[in-house]
Amino acid sequence: MSLDQLTNEAPAYNFAYLDEQTKRMIRRAILKGIAVPGYQVPFAAREMPMPYGWGTGGVQVTASVLGESDILKVIDQGADDTTNAVSIRNFFAKTANVDLTTHTSEATVIQTRHRIPEEELQEHQTLVYQVPIPEPLRFLEPRETETRKMHALSEYGLIHVKLYEDIATHGHIATTYAYPVMVEGRYVMDPSPTPKFDNPKMHKSKALQLFGAGREKRIYALPPHTDVVSLDFEDHPFTIQEWPDTKCAMCGAEGVYFDEVILDDAGNNMFVCSDSDYCETRQSEGHLGPLNADYKERMQ
Amino acid sequence: MSLDQDLPLLSVKNLSHFYGQHLGCKNVNFDLYPGEVLAIVGESGSGKTTLLNCLSTQIIPTDGAVFYRNRKGQSDNLYEMSEAQQRILLRTDWGFVRQHPRDGLRMNVSAGANVGERLMALGDRHYGKIRDTALDWLEKVEIQADRIDDAPRTFSGGMQQRLQIARNLVTNPRLVFMDEPTGGLDVSVQARLLDLIRRLVSELGLSIIIVTHDLAVARLLSDRIMVMKDGKVIEQGLTDQVLDDPHQAYTQLLVSSILHVGS
Amino acid sequence: MYVAVKGGEKAIKNAHTLFAAKRRGNENVPGLRLDQITEQLSFAVDRVMGEGSLYDPELAAMAIRQAQGDLIEAIFLIRAYRTTLPRFGYAEPIETGKMAIERRISATFKDLPGGQVLGPTFDYSHRLINFDFDAEAAPETPPSSDEDIDLNAEVPRVSDILGKSGMIEPDHQFDEGHETGDLTRTPIDFPTDRDVRLQNLARGDEGFLLALGYSTQRGYARSHPFAGEIRFGEVEVEFFAEELGFAVPIGTMEVTECQMINQFKGSAKAPPAFTRGYGLVFGQAERKAMSMALVDRSLRWKELGEEFSAPAQDQEFVLSHSDNIQATGFVEHLKLPHYVDFQAELDLIRTMRKEFDAQQNENGDEPKMEAAQ
């Protein structure tokens, strides 16, 4: 069989692409990660047919947990229709033939890059994060040998030095995404580059949260109901992004994470929900924002 | 409490270290008592820095033991401790002032963060209090309060060295290692730094092991002195006694060379 | 009226169709055949096999064609395919001392047992573009080999010759019980031993290793290298068959081996002797094999008690960044949408600018002066 045939004919590959041996290896890493929440478990990440940095870690984790009865949702930047989300969804459509959905509530497995859905996740759901740099201390200390020791000995002074510097320089903590968290009072963890807005959703989540970093060959996990606390100071507590007086232009939602959309070259803009499913569901339920076409109709 | 004062803080037994076949230091024995300042002198290559690195567990010696009495009064062999315990000692009970400030400071974060790091490592989570403590320590080491947010690279050599001292002392360590802390500084800057160290030692009751090739520094700071040559301790005793009445020919040579310069 | 950008699916499909058309180019030009690539672009094929870690010239040619000559992309195709192959086991170590030599040179001895065999090489050619080049013309018949050199005889390795007198360190020995690592099955655990380091370098990017090797020559961890020997030719690959109880030959492959000989002043543990840097690459890839040998040697600083001073000695730095598939993926992932994080940063900068302006207003009419101080 030629390579061309192999890449065109999905059935030549095992269910969800990875061979069962590899899946077992990854599942062992996942189980270890669940047993030690927040600890980065090294695993022998495979080369995947998409580039490193484009979700290979998340894809391997998803491939290893996916069963035939699962319903999969893939989002990137909160949206189901962004190019990389489409590409990854197609990959699983081709190799696993599972049911696909864009509705958060219907999905049993959600693979995500950069967002956590607005709708609260439930016990039967697994959220799989794509992680580029799993090491929260990496930019403070580039050496793996050193950061491993720091985790082992809970030497986390350095990460507070960074937060201290933020406050000394800017008057407040200036980390807006990939905001480090303390897991069960033991391991400092990188939540992947989700905006800090999403950090509180990780805390005591009912869903299982799995993190896969393919290039860096690490898996970590948060079992349901795990304590996840964003690092801060007592007198400079953690806060999330806020858009006061802002509503989604499409569905009128408030208190969600917004995408800013530039409307013209005069600098006019509007805000819409970053979570496309959340926004569409609200619209279908009759919630309309001021720039929604149906809104004007209704007003007339 | 008084009993504790009579027992050595650090007890060094037959310490030897070889780099392959090359001798680092050999058969070193001494006790260090609380509040005592011990100077290790000798020329470069005499083994004094090797010894200091062994004592501070940066090097695990080929042979011998060092017992450290912790705050609970318990005396443990440093080299039988786990690396975790050693590292905890290094950032709480001990300090290490290095010759080059860039080795002992984080040059890319502010003075305040440099002083505050150990506190944060120990779990302090109140920015305002950490900052107040940092300000307090900057004052103690004679650095102006308005420099708290400046990076150490904007400081003079003497200031950097004083900052390094503050960064080490902020957790009230019991034992501080110093490796040529005045090396590379101008004479007038040296004098000010030595004065400061002397004042802090007496105020805080610190025990210090200081490595220096400068007998004047040893005379000014130390209670006791150890002279090293070719990896071995050739003479030790009370500083004044050794310097005024050296027994070994080598020590005599060292002392006389200083006197010539001084006179 | 705003409509959320839909149709990622359609856009991707169209992009792929456009790309396939670009790959084919002008249809009046005959399409590339695989044998044209394997026969006439052998260095490209060798590089793709080496860095793709899969010895299969035809597959490499396929990948090069599909990747339109982008060798890193071709390597990527090979790697992604390789990882899906079942693993039967590990071959026996190849015997480069028994290589059927096509080319073998030593810069350290004028003549030596087995002789200098220049063989096919770019070396000593003048790099003049041949404007009259006729791709179809038959080349001159190569001369048959010198009568006094028997290319089928075993040619001892320079390191073995030097080794007899104890002038050079022996082959690397691991502690008893050391199990050879496999970086495709176990993630690298720093600091790592020479076996895994060599595996990493062997599939590492040629350009990266070339630059690092070059840096050691320019004084960043200088190791005074001599090209003790570079040999290229065919070796037999054997596989130990459990059922038979002995190793059976399963095929041959071409490899380039470089033994770099480096000065070593001696340490407390060892008398002065020459040391070695080692390079082994699929196919004919001398530049890569030599670079690999230089970097291998510089990574051994600790074991040899040398000073640490340069990037080429830093195993975390070298081994973490040598893989061009990892590197290209992560660099190119910047093309993916990042607008959620960008929104967060936008928000922060806005807040900070507001604070800055407020501060300026508070300070009255001379904000510029304040800022300057």
Coordinates of C-alpha atoms in Angstrom, one line a residue, chain C residues 15-197:
Chain C
A15 CA -6.6 26.2 0.1
H16 CA -5.7 22.6 -0.4
T17 CA -7.1 22.5 -3.9
L18 CA -5.1 25.6 -4.8
F19 CA -2.0 24.1 -3.3
A20 CA -2.4 20.9 -5.3
A21 CA -2.6 23.0 -8.4
K22 CA 0.6 24.9 -7.4
R23 CA 2.3 21.6 -6.8
R24 CA 1.7 20.4 -10.3
G25 CA 2.6 23.7 -11.9
N26 CA 2.4 23.9 -15.7
E27 CA 0.9 20.7 -16.9
N28 CA 2.8 20.9 -20.1
V29 CA 6.0 20.1 -18.1
P30 CA 6.3 16.4 -17.4
G31 CA 5.5 15.4 -13.8
L32 CA 8.3 14.3 -11.6
R33 CA 8.9 10.6 -11.4
L34 CA 10.1 9.1 -8.2
D35 CA 13.1 7.5 -9.8
Q36 CA 14.2 10.9 -11.1
I37 CA 14.3 12.1 -7.5
T38 CA 16.0 9.1 -6.0
E39 CA 18.5 9.0 -8.9
Q40 CA 19.2 12.6 -9.4
L41 CA 18.5 14.4 -6.2
S42 CA 20.2 11.8 -3.9
F43 CA 21.4 14.4 -1.4
A44 CA 17.9 15.6 -0.8
V45 CA 16.7 12.1 -0.4
D46 CA 19.5 11.3 2.1
R47 CA 18.7 14.3 4.2
V48 CA 15.0 13.5 4.3
M49 CA 15.8 9.9 5.3
G50 CA 18.3 11.0 8.0
E51 CA 16.2 13.7 9.7
G52 CA 13.0 11.8 9.0
S53 CA 14.7 8.8 10.8
L54 CA 13.4 6.3 8.2
Y55 CA 15.6 4.6 5.7
D56 CA 13.5 4.3 2.6
P57 CA 14.7 6.2 -0.5
E58 CA 11.5 5.8 -2.4
L59 CA 9.3 7.0 0.4
A60 CA 11.6 9.9 0.9
A61 CA 11.4 10.8 -2.8
M62 CA 7.6 10.6 -2.5
A63 CA 7.7 13.0 0.4
I64 CA 10.0 15.4 -1.4
R65 CA 7.7 15.4 -4.4
Q66 CA 4.6 15.9 -2.3
A67 CA 6.3 18.7 -0.3
Q68 CA 7.3 20.4 -3.5
G69 CA 11.0 20.2 -2.6
D70 CA 10.5 21.7 0.9
L71 CA 12.8 19.3 2.7
I72 CA 11.6 20.0 6.2
E73 CA 8.0 19.5 5.1
A74 CA 9.1 16.2 3.5
I75 CA 10.9 15.2 6.7
F76 CA 7.6 16.0 8.5
L77 CA 5.7 13.7 6.2
I78 CA 8.2 10.9 6.8
R79 CA 8.1 11.3 10.6
A80 CA 4.3 11.4 10.7
Y81 CA 4.3 8.2 8.7
R82 CA 7.1 6.5 10.6
T83 CA 5.4 6.9 13.9
T84 CA 2.5 4.8 12.8
L85 CA 4.7 1.8 11.8
P86 CA 4.6 -1.2 14.1
R87 CA 7.9 -1.9 15.8
F88 CA 9.2 -5.4 15.6
G89 CA 12.4 -4.8 17.6
Y90 CA 15.8 -3.2 17.4
A91 CA 18.4 -4.1 14.8
E92 CA 21.9 -5.2 15.9
P93 CA 24.4 -2.4 15.9
I94 CA 25.8 -1.9 12.4
E95 CA 29.5 -2.6 11.8
T96 CA 31.0 0.4 10.1
G97 CA 34.4 -1.3 10.2
K98 CA 32.9 -3.8 7.7
M99 CA 31.5 -1.1 5.5
A100 CA 31.8 -1.5 1.7
I101 CA 33.7 1.7 1.2
E102 CA 32.7 4.2 -1.5
R103 CA 34.6 7.0 0.0
R104 CA 36.9 7.2 2.9
I105 CA 39.2 10.0 3.8
S106 CA 41.4 10.9 6.8
A107 CA 42.8 14.3 7.4
T108 CA 45.1 13.1 10.2
F109 CA 47.2 10.6 8.2
K110 CA 48.8 11.0 4.8
D111 CA 48.3 7.3 4.1
L112 CA 46.9 4.6 6.2
P113 CA 45.7 0.9 6.0
G114 CA 42.9 0.8 3.6
G115 CA 44.1 3.9 1.8
Q116 CA 42.5 7.2 1.1
V117 CA 39.5 6.8 -1.2
L118 CA 38.3 10.1 -2.5
G119 CA 35.2 8.6 -4.1
P120 CA 32.2 10.7 -5.3
T121 CA 32.4 14.2 -3.8
F122 CA 31.8 17.9 -4.3
D123 CA 35.2 18.5 -2.7
Y124 CA 37.8 20.1 -5.0
S125 CA 35.2 20.9 -7.6
H126 CA 35.0 24.5 -8.7
R127 CA 31.6 25.9 -7.9
L128 CA 30.9 27.3 -11.4
I129 CA 27.4 27.0 -12.7
N130 CA 27.5 24.8 -15.7
F131 CA 25.5 26.8 -18.3
D132 CA 25.9 24.1 -20.9
F133 CA 24.7 21.3 -18.6
D134 CA 22.9 18.7 -20.5
A135 CA 20.6 16.7 -18.1
E136 CA 20.2 14.0 -20.6
A137 CA 23.8 13.5 -21.5
A138 CA 25.5 10.3 -20.4
P139 CA 28.4 11.1 -18.0
E140 CA 31.9 9.9 -18.6
T141 CA 32.4 6.3 -17.5
P142 CA 33.9 6.4 -14.0
P143 CA 37.4 4.8 -13.8
S144 CA 37.5 1.5 -12.2
S145 CA 39.1 1.6 -8.7
D146 CA 42.8 1.5 -8.2
E147 CA 44.2 -2.0 -8.5
D148 CA 46.0 -1.8 -5.2
I149 CA 42.9 -0.8 -3.3
D150 CA 40.5 -3.6 -2.7
L151 CA 37.2 -1.8 -1.9
N152 CA 35.7 -5.0 -0.6
A153 CA 38.4 -5.6 1.9
E154 CA 37.7 -4.6 5.5
V155 CA 39.0 -1.1 6.1
P156 CA 39.9 -0.6 9.7
R157 CA 38.7 2.6 11.3
V158 CA 41.2 5.3 12.1
S159 CA 40.0 5.3 15.7
D160 CA 40.7 1.5 15.9
I161 CA 44.2 2.1 14.6
L162 CA 45.0 4.9 17.0
G163 CA 43.3 2.9 19.8
K164 CA 45.8 0.1 19.6
S165 CA 48.5 2.5 20.9
G166 CA 46.2 3.9 23.6
M167 CA 46.6 7.4 22.0
I168 CA 42.8 7.8 21.8
E169 CA 40.1 7.0 24.2
P170 CA 38.4 3.6 23.6
D171 CA 34.9 3.3 22.3
H172 CA 32.4 4.8 24.7
Q173 CA 31.4 2.4 27.4
F174 CA 28.3 2.6 29.5
D175 CA 28.0 1.4 33.1
E176 CA 26.9 -2.2 33.4
G177 CA 23.2 -2.5 33.3
H178 CA 22.8 0.6 31.1
E179 CA 19.9 0.1 28.8
T180 CA 20.2 2.0 25.5
G181 CA 17.6 4.7 25.4
D182 CA 15.1 5.3 22.7
L183 CA 14.0 8.9 22.3
T184 CA 11.0 7.9 20.2
R185 CA 9.6 5.8 23.0
T186 CA 10.7 7.8 26.1
P187 CA 10.8 11.5 26.5
I188 CA 14.3 12.9 27.1
D189 CA 15.1 13.2 30.8
F190 CA 17.8 15.8 31.3
P191 CA 20.7 15.4 31.9
T192 CA 20.8 12.6 29.4
D193 CA 23.5 10.1 28.4
R194 CA 25.4 10.0 25.2
D195 CA 23.3 7.3 23.6
V196 CA 20.2 9.4 23.6
R197 CA 22.2 12.5 22.8

